[in-house]
CSV table of C-alpha atoms and ligand atoms in Angstrom, one decimal:
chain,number,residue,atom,x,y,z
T,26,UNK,CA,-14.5,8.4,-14.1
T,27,UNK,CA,-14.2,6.4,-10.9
T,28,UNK,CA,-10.8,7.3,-8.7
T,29,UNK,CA,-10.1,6.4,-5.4
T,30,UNK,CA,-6.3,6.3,-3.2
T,31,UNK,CA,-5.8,3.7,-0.7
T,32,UNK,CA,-3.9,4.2,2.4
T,33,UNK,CA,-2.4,1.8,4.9
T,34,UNK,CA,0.4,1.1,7.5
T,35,UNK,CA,3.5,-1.0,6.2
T,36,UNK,CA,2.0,-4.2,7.4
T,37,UNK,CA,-1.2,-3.5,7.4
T,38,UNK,CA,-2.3,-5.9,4.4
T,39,UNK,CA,-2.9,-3.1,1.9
T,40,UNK,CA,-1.3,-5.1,-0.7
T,41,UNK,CA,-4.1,-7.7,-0.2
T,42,UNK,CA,-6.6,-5.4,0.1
T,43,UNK,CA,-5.4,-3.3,-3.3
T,44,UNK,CA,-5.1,-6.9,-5.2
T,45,UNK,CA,-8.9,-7.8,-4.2
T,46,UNK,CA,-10.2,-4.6,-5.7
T,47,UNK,CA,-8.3,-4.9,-8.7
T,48,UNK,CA,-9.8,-8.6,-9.2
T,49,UNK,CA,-13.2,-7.4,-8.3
T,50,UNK,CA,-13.8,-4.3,-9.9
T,51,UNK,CA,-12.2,-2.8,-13.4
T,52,UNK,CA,-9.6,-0.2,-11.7
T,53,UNK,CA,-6.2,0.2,-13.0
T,54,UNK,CA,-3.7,-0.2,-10.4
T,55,UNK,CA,-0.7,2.6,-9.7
T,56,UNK,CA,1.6,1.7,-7.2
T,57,UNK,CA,4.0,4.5,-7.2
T,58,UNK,CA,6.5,2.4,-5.7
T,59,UNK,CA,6.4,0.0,-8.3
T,60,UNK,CA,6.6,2.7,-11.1
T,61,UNK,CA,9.2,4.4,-9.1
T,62,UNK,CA,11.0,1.4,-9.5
T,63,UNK,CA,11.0,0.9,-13.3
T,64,UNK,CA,12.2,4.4,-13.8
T,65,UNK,CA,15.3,3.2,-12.1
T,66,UNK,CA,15.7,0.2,-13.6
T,67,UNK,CA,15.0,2.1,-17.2
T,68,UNK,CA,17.3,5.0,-16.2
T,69,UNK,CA,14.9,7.5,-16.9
T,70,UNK,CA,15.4,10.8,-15.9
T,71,UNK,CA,12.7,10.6,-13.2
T,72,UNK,CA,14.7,7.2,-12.3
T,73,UNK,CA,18.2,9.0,-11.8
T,74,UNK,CA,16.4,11.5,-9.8
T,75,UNK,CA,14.7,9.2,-7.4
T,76,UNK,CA,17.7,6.5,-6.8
T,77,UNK,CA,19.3,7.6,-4.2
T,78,UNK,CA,16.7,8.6,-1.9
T,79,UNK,CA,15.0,5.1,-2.3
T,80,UNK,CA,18.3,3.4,-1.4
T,81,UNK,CA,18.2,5.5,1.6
T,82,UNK,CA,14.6,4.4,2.5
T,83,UNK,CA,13.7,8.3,2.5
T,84,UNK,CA,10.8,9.8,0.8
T,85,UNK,CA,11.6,11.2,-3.0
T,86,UNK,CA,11.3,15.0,-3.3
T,87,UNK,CA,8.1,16.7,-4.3
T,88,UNK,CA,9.3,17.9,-7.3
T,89,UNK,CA,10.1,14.9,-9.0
T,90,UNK,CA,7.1,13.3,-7.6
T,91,UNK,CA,5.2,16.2,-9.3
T,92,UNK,CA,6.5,14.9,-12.6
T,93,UNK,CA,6.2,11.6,-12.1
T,94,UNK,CA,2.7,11.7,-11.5
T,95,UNK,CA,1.2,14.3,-13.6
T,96,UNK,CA,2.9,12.2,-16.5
T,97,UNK,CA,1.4,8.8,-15.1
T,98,UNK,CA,-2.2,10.2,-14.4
T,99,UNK,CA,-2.4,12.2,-17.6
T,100,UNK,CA,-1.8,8.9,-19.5
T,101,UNK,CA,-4.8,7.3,-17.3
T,102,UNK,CA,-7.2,10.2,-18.3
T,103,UNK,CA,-9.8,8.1,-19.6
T,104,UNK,CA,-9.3,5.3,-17.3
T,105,UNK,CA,-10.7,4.8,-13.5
T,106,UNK,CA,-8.2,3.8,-11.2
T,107,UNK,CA,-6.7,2.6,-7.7
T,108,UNK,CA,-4.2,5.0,-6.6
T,109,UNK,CA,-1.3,2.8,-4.0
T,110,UNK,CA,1.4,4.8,-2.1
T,111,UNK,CA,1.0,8.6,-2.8
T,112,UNK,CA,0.0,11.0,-1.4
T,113,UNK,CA,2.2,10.6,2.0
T,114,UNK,CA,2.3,13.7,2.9
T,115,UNK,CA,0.0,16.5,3.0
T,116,UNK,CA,2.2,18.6,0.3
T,117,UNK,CA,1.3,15.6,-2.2
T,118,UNK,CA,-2.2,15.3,-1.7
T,119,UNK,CA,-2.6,19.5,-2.3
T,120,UNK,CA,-0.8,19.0,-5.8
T,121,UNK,CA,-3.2,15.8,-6.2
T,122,UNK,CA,-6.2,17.8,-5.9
T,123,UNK,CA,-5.2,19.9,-8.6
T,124,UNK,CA,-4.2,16.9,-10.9
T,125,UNK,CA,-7.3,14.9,-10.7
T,126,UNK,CA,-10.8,14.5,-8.7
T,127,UNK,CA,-10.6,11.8,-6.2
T,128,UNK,CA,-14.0,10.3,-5.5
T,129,UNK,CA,-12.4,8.4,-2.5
T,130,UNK,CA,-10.1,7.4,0.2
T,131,UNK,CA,-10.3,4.4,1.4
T,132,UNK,CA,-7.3,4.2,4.9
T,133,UNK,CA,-6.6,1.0,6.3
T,134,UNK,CA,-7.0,1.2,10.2
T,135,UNK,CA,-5.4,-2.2,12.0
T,136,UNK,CA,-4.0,-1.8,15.4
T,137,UNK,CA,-0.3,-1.1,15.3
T,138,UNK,CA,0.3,-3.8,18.3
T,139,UNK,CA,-1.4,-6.6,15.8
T,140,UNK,CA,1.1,-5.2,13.1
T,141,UNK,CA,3.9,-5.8,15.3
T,142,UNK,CA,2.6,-8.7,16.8
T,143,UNK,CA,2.1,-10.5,13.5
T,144,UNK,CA,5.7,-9.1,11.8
T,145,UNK,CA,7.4,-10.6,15.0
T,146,UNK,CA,6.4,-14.0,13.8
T,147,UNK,CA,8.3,-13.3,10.5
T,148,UNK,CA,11.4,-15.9,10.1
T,149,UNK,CA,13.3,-15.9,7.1
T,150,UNK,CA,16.0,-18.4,5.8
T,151,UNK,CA,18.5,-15.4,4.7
T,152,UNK,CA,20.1,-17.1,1.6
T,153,UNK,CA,17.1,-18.2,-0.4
T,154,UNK,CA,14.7,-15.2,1.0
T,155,UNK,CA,11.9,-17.7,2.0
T,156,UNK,CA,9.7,-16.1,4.8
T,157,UNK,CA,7.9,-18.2,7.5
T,158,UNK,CA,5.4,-17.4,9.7
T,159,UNK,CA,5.5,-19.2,13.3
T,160,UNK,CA,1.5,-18.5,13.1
T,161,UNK,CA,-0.2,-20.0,10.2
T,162,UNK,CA,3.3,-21.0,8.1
T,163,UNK,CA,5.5,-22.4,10.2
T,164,UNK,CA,9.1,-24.3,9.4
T,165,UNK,CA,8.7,-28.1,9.7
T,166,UNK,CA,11.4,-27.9,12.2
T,167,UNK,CA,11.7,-25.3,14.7
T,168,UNK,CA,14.1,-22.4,13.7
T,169,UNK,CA,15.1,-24.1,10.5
T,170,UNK,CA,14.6,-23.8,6.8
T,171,UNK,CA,12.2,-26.7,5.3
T,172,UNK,CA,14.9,-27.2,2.3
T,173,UNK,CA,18.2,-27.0,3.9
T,174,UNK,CA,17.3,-27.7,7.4
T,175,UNK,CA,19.9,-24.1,8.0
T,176,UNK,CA,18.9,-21.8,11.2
T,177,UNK,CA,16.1,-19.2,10.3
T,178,UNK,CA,17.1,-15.1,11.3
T,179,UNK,CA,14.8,-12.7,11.7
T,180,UNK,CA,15.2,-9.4,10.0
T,181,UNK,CA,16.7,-6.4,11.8
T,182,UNK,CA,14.0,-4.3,10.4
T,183,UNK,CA,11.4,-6.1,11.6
T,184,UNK,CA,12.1,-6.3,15.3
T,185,UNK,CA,9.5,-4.8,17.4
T,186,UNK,CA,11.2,-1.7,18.1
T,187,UNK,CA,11.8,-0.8,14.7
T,188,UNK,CA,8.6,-1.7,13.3
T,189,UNK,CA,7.0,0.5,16.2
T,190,UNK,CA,9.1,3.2,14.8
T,191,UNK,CA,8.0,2.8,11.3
T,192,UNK,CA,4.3,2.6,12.3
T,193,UNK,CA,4.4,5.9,14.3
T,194,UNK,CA,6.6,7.7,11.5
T,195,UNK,CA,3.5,6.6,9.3
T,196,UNK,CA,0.8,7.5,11.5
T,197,UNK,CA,2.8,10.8,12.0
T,198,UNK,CA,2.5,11.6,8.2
T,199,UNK,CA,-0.7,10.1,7.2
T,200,UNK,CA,-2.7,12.1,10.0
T,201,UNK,CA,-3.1,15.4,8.6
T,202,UNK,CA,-3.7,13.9,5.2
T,203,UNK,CA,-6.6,11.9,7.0
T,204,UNK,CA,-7.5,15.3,8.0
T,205,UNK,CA,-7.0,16.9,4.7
T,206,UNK,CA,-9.8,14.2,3.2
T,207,UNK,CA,-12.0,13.7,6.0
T,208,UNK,CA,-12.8,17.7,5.5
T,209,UNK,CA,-13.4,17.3,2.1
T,210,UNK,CA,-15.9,14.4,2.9
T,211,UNK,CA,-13.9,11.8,0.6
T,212,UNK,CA,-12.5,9.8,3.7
T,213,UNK,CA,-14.1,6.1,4.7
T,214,UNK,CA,-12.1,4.3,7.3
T,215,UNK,CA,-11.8,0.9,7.8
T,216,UNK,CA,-10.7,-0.7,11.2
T,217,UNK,CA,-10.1,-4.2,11.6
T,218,UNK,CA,-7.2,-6.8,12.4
T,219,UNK,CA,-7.2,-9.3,9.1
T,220,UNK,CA,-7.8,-8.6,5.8
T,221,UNK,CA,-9.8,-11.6,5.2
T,222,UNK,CA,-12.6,-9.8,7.6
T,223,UNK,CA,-12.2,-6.3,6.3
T,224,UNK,CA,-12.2,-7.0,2.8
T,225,UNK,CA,-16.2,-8.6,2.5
T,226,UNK,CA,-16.7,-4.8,4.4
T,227,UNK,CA,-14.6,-2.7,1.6
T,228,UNK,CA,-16.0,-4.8,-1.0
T,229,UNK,CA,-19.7,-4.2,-0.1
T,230,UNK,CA,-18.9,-0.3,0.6
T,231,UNK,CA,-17.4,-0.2,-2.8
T,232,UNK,CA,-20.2,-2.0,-4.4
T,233,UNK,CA,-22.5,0.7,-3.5
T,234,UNK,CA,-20.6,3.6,-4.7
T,235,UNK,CA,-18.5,1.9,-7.6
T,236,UNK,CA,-20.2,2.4,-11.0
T,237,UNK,CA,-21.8,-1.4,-11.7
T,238,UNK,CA,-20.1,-1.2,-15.4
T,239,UNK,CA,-17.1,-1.7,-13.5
T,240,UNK,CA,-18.0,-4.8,-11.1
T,241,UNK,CA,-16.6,-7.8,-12.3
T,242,UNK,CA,-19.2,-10.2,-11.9
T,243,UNK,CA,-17.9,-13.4,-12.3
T,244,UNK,CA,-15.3,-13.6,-9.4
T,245,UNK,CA,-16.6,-13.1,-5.7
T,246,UNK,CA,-15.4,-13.6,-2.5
P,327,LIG,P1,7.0,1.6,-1.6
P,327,LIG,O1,7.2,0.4,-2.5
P,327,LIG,O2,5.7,2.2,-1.6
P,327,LIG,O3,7.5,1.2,-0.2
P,327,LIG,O4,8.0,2.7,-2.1
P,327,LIG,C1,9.4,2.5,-2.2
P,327,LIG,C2,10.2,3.8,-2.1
P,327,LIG,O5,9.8,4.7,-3.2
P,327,LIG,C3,10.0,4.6,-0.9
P,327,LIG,O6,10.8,4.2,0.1
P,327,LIG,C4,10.3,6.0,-1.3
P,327,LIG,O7,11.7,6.2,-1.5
P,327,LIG,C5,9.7,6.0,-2.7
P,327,LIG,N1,8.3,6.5,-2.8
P,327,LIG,C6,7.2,5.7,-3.0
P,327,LIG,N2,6.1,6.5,-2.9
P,327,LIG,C7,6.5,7.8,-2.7
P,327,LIG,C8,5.9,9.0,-2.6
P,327,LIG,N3,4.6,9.2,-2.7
P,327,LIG,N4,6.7,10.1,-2.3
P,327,LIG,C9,8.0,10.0,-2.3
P,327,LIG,N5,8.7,8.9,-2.4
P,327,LIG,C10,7.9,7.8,-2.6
């Protein structure tokens, strides 16, 4: 049974990257962020738990993340899968290991100056959350929505200062679990600065060590 965990920056396009694979190869996407998010909205127990550190933007406890993830990845036993947004830290992947054998880790490498070059372009029109890029999807006017021509803001969180300091929190926790993988020889890397010229690269390495029952043929790219 084919498993792999993908790990990237905030901004580092692993949401592309993650929604390729899943289009070109028969993997069952977890994002633990987006289960996360349904036990909250379904109350569950794990929900209630979890709530209030992800309103605080801080990383749930261990313990319920134990729980959480035994219970999802016992119900994927028979199923090969692509595992999005745990383990961050090295405590995580340790109980991984002894949940399920990971036949890779594919991390995300993009420069943290083209991560906060490309988020300062970001420009949204607050009241209707649309999100311009000054780059490659820019308003028709200058500083001003396309529908109701109001002035565009830019988001506190993604000035360059405060992105800087999410990217080296990140870096700070996804290190040693870098480290943790690279020993056991699971590790590939992938450096690059768009994820329309890293992708064709993970898809090829993937190719080769992806089972071919579980290539979908007919979509390329
Ligand atoms: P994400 O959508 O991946 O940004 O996750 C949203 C929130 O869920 C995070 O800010 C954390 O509060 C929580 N979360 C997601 N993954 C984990 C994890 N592996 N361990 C602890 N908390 C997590």
């Amino acid at each position: 049974m084919f498993r792999m965990v993908i790990l990237g920056a905030p901004g580092s396009g692993k949401g592309t990257i993650s929604n390729r694979i899943i289009r070109d190869f028969a993997l069952k996407h977890l994002s633990v962020g987006d289960v996360l998010r349904s036990h909250v909205n379904n109350k569950s127990s794990v929900g209630q738990e979890a709530e209030s550190y992800m309103k605080a933007g801080k990383l749930v406890p261990d313990a319920t993340m134990v729980k959480l993830i035994s219970y999802e990845l016992k119900r994927l036993d028979s199923v090969p899968w692509l595992l999005d947004g745990f383990p961050r830290n090295v405590s995580q992947a340790k109980m991984l290991t002894n949940i399920s054998k990971l036949d890779l880790v594919l991390s995300l490498d993009v420069p943290n100056q083209i991560i906060i070059d490309r988020i300062k372009e970001r420009w949204i029109h607050e009241p209707s959350g649309r999100i311009y890029n000054t780059s490659f999807n820019p308003p028709t006017v200058p500083g001003k929505d396309d529908v109701t021509g109001e002035k565009l803001t830019q988001r506190p969180d993604d000035a360059p200062e405060a992105v800087g300091r999410r990217l080296t929190l990140y870096s700070d926790n996804t290190k040693p679990i870098l480290e943790f993988y690279a020993e056991k020889h699971i590790l590939k890397e992938f450096r690059g600065t768009e994820s329309n010229e890293i992708y064709p690269r993970v898809k090829l390495f993937l190719e080769e060590i992806i089972p071919k029952e579980l290539h979908i043929l007919e979509k390329s790219n």
